[in-house]
mmCIF file with all atom_site columns, C-alpha atoms and ligand atoms in Angstrom:
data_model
loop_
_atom_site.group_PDB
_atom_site.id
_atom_site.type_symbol
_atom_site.label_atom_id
_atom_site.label_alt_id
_atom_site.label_comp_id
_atom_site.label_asym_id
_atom_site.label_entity_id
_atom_site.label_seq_id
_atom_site.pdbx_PDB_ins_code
_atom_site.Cartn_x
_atom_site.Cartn_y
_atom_site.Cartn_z
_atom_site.occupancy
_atom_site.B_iso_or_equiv
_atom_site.pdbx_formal_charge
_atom_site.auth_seq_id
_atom_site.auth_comp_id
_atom_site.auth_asym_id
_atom_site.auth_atom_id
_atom_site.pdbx_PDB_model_num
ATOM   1   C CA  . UNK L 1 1  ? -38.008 -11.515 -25.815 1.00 87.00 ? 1   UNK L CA  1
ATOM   2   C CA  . UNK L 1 2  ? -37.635 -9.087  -22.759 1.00 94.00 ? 2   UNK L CA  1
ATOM   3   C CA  . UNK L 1 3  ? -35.278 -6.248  -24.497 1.00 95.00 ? 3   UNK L CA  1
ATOM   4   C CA  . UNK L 1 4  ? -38.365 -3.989  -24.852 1.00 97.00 ? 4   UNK L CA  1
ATOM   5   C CA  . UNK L 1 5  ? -38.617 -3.683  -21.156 1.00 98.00 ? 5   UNK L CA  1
ATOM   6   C CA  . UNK L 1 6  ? -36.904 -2.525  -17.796 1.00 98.00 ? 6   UNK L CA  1
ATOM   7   C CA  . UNK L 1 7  ? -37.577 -2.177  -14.746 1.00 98.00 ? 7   UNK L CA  1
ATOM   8   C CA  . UNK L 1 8  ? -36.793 1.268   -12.648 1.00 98.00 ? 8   UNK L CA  1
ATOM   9   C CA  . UNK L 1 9  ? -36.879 0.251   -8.620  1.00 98.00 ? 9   UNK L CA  1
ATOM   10  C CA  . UNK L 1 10 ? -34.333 0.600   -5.894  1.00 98.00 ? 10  UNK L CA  1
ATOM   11  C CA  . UNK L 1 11 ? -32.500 -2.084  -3.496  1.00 96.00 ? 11  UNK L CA  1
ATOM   12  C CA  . UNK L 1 12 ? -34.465 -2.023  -0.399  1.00 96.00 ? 12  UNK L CA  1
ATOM   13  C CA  . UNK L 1 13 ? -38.260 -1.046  -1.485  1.00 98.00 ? 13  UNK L CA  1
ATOM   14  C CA  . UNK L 1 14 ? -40.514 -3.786  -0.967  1.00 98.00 ? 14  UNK L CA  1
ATOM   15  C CA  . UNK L 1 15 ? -42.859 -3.443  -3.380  1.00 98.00 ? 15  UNK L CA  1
ATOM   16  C CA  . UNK L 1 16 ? -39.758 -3.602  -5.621  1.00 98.00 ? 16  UNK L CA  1
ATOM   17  C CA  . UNK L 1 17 ? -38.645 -6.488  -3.792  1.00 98.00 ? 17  UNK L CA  1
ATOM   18  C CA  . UNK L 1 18 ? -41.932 -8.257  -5.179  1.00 98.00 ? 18  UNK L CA  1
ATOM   19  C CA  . UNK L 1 19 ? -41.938 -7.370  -8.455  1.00 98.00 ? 19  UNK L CA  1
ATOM   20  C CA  . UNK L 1 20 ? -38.026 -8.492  -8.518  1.00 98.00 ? 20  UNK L CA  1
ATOM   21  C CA  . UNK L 1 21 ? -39.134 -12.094 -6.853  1.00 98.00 ? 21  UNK L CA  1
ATOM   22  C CA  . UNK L 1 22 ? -41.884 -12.665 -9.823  1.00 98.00 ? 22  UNK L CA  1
ATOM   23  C CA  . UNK L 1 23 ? -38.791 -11.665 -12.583 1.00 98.00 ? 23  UNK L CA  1
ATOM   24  C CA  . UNK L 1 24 ? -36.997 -14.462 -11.006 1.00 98.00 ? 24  UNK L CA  1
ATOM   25  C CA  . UNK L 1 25 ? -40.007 -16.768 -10.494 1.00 97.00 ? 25  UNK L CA  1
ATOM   26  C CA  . UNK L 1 26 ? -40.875 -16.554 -14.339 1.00 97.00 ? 26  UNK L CA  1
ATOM   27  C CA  . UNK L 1 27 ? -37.058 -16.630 -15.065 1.00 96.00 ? 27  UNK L CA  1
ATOM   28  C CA  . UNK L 1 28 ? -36.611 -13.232 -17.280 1.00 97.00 ? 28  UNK L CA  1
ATOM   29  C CA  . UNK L 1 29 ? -33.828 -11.241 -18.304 1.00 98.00 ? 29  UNK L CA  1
ATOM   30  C CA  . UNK L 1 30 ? -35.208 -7.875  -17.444 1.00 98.00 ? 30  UNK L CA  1
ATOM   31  C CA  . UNK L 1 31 ? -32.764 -4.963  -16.939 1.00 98.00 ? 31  UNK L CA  1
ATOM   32  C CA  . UNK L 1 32 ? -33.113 -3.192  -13.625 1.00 98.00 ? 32  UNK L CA  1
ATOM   33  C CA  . UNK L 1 33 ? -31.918 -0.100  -12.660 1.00 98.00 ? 33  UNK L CA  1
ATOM   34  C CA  . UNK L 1 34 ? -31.805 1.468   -9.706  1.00 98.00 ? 34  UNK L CA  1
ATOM   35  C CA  . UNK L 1 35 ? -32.737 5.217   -9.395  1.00 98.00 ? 35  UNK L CA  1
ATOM   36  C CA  . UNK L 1 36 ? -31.025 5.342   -6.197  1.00 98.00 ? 36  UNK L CA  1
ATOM   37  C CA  . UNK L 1 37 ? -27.492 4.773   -7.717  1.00 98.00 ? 37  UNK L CA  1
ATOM   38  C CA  . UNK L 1 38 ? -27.883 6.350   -10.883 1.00 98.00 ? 38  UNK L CA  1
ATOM   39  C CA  . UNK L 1 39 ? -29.402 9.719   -11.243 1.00 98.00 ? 39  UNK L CA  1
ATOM   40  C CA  . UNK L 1 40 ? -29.267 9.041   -15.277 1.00 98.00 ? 40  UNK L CA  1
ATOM   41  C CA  . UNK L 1 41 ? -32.011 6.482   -14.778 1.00 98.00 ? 41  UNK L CA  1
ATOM   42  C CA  . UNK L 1 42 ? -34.115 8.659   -12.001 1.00 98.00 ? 42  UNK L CA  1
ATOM   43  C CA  . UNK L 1 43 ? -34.101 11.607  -14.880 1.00 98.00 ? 43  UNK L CA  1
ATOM   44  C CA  . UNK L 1 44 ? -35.575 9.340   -17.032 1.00 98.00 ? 44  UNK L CA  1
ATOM   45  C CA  . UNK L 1 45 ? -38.426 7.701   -14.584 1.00 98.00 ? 45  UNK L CA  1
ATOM   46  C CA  . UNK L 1 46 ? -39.248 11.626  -13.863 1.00 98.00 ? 46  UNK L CA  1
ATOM   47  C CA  . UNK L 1 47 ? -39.107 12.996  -17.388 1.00 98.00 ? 47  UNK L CA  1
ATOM   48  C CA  . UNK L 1 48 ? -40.444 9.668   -18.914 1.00 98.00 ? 48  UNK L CA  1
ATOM   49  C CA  . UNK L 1 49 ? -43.071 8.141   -16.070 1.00 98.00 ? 49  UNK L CA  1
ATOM   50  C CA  . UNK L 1 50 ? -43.955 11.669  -14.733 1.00 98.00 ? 50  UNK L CA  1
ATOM   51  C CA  . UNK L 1 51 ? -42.855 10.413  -11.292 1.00 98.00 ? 51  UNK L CA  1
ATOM   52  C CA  . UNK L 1 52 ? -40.563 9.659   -8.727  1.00 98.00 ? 52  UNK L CA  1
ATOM   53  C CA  . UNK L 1 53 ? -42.274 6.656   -7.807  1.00 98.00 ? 53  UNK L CA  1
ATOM   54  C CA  . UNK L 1 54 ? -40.813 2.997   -7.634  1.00 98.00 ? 54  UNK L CA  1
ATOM   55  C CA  . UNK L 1 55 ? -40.763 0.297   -8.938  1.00 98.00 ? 55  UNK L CA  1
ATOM   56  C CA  . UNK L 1 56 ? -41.443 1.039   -12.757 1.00 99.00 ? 56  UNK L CA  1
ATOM   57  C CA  . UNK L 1 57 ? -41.534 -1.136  -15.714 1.00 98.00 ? 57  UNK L CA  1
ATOM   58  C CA  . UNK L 1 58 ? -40.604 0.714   -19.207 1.00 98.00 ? 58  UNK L CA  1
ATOM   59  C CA  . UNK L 1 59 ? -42.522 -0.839  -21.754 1.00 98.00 ? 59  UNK L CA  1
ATOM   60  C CA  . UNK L 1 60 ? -41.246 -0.254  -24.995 1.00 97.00 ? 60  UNK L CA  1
ATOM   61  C CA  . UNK L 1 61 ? -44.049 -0.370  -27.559 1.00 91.00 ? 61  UNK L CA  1
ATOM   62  C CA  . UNK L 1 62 ? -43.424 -1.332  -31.888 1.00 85.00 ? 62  UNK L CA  1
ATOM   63  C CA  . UNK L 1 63 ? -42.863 2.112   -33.100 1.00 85.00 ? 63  UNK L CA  1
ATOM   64  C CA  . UNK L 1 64 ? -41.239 3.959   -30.527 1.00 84.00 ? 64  UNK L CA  1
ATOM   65  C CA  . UNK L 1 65 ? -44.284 4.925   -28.128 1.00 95.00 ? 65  UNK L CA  1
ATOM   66  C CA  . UNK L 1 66 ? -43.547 4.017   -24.398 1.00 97.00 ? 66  UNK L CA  1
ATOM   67  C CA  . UNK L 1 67 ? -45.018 2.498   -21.831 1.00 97.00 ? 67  UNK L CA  1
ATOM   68  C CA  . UNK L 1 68 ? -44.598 3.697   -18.238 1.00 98.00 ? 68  UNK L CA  1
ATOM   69  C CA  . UNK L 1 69 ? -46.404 1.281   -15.564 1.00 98.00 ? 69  UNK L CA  1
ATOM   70  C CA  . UNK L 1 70 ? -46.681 2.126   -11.999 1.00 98.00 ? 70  UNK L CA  1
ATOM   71  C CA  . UNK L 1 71 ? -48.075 0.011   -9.300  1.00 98.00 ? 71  UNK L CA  1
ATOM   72  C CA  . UNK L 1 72 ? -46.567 -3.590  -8.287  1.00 98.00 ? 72  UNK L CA  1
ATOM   73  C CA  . UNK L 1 73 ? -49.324 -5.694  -8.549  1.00 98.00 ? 73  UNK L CA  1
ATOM   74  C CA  . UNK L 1 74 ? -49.921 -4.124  -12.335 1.00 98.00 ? 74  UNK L CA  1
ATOM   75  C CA  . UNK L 1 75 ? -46.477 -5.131  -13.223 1.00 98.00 ? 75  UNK L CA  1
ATOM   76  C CA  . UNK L 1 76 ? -46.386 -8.678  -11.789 1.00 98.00 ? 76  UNK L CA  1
ATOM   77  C CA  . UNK L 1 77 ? -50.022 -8.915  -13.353 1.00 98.00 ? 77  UNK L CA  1
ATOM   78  C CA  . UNK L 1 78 ? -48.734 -7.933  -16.666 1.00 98.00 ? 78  UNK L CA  1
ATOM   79  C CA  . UNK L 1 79 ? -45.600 -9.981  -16.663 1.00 98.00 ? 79  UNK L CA  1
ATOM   80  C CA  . UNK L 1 80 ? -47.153 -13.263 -15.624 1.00 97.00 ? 80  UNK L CA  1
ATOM   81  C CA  . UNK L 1 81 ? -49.975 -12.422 -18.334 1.00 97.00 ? 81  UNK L CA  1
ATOM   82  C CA  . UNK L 1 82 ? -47.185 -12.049 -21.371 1.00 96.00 ? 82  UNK L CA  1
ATOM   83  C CA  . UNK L 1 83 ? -44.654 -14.802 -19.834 1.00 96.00 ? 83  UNK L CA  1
ATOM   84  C CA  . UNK L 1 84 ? -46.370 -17.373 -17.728 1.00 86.00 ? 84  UNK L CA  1
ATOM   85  C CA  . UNK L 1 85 ? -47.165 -19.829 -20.562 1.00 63.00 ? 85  UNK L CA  1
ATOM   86  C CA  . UNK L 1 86 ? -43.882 -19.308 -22.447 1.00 51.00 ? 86  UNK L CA  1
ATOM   87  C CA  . UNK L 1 87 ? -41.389 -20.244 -19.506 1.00 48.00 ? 87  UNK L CA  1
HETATM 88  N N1  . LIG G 2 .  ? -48.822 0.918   -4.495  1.00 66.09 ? 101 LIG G N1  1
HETATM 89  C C1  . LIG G 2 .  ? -47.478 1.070   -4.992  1.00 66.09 ? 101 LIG G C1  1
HETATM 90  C C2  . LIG G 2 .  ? -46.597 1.576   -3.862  1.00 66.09 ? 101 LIG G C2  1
HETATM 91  C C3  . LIG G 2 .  ? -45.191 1.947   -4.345  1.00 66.09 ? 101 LIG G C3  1
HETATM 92  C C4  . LIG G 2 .  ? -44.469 2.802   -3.337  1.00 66.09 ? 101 LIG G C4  1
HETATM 93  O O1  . LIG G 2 .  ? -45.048 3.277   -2.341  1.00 66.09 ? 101 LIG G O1  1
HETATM 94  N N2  . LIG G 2 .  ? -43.171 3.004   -3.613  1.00 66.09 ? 101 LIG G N2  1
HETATM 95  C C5  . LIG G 2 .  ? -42.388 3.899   -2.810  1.00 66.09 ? 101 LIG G C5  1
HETATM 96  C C6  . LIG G 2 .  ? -41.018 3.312   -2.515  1.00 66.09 ? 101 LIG G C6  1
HETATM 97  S S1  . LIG G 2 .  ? -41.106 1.872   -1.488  1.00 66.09 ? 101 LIG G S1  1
HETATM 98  C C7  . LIG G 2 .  ? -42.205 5.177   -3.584  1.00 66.09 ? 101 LIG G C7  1
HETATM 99  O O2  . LIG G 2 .  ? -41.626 5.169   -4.647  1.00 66.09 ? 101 LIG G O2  1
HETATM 100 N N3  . LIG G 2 .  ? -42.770 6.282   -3.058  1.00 66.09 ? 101 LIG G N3  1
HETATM 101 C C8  . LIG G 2 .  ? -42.688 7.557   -3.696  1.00 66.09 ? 101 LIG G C8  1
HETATM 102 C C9  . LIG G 2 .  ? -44.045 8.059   -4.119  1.00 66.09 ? 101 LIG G C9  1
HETATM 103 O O3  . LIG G 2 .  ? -45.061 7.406   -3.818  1.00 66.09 ? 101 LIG G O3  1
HETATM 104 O O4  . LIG G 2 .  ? -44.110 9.115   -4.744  1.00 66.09 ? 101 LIG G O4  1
HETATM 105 C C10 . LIG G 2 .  ? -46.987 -0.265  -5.550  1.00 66.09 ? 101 LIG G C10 1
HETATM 106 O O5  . LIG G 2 .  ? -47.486 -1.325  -5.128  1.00 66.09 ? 101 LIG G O5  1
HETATM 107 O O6  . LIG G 2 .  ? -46.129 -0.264  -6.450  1.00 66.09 ? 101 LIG G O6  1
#
């Protein structure tokens, strides 16, 4: 249900912090990577997202497109829009 997306972030940012708190709140299982401890995954935010910016969530999208979305409040928006009703 949540394979198609992860989340790109690091330990101490707070607007990461938030978007971590509403994963937990709606009970996902979102991998989370942070870009901080593995340059592998900052490569990928750069070359995929366009920037070093944090947090991140990688939306995978039917037929290989991807979606990169910046901004905290978009994420938690999004998440609670897909997964509210279903947890
Ligand atoms: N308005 C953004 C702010 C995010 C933000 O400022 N993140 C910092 C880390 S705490 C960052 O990645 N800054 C690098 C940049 O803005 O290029 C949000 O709510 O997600």
């Amino acid at each position: 249900m949540t394979q198609h997306l992860s989340l790109y972030q690091f330990e101490a940012c707070p607007f990461c912090i938030k978007v971590r708190r509403a994963i937990a709140r709606l009970n996902l299982d979102i991998a989370v990577h942070d870009i901080n401890r593995s340059k592998q995954h900052e490569e990928e935010l750069i070359q995929g997202g366009g920037r070093r910016k944090v947090p991140c969530l990688r939306i995978a999208q039917p037929e290989d497109s991807v979606q990169w979305m910046y901004e905290s409040s978009e994420i938690i928006a999004y998440l609670e829009q897909e997964f509210r009703a279903a947890t």
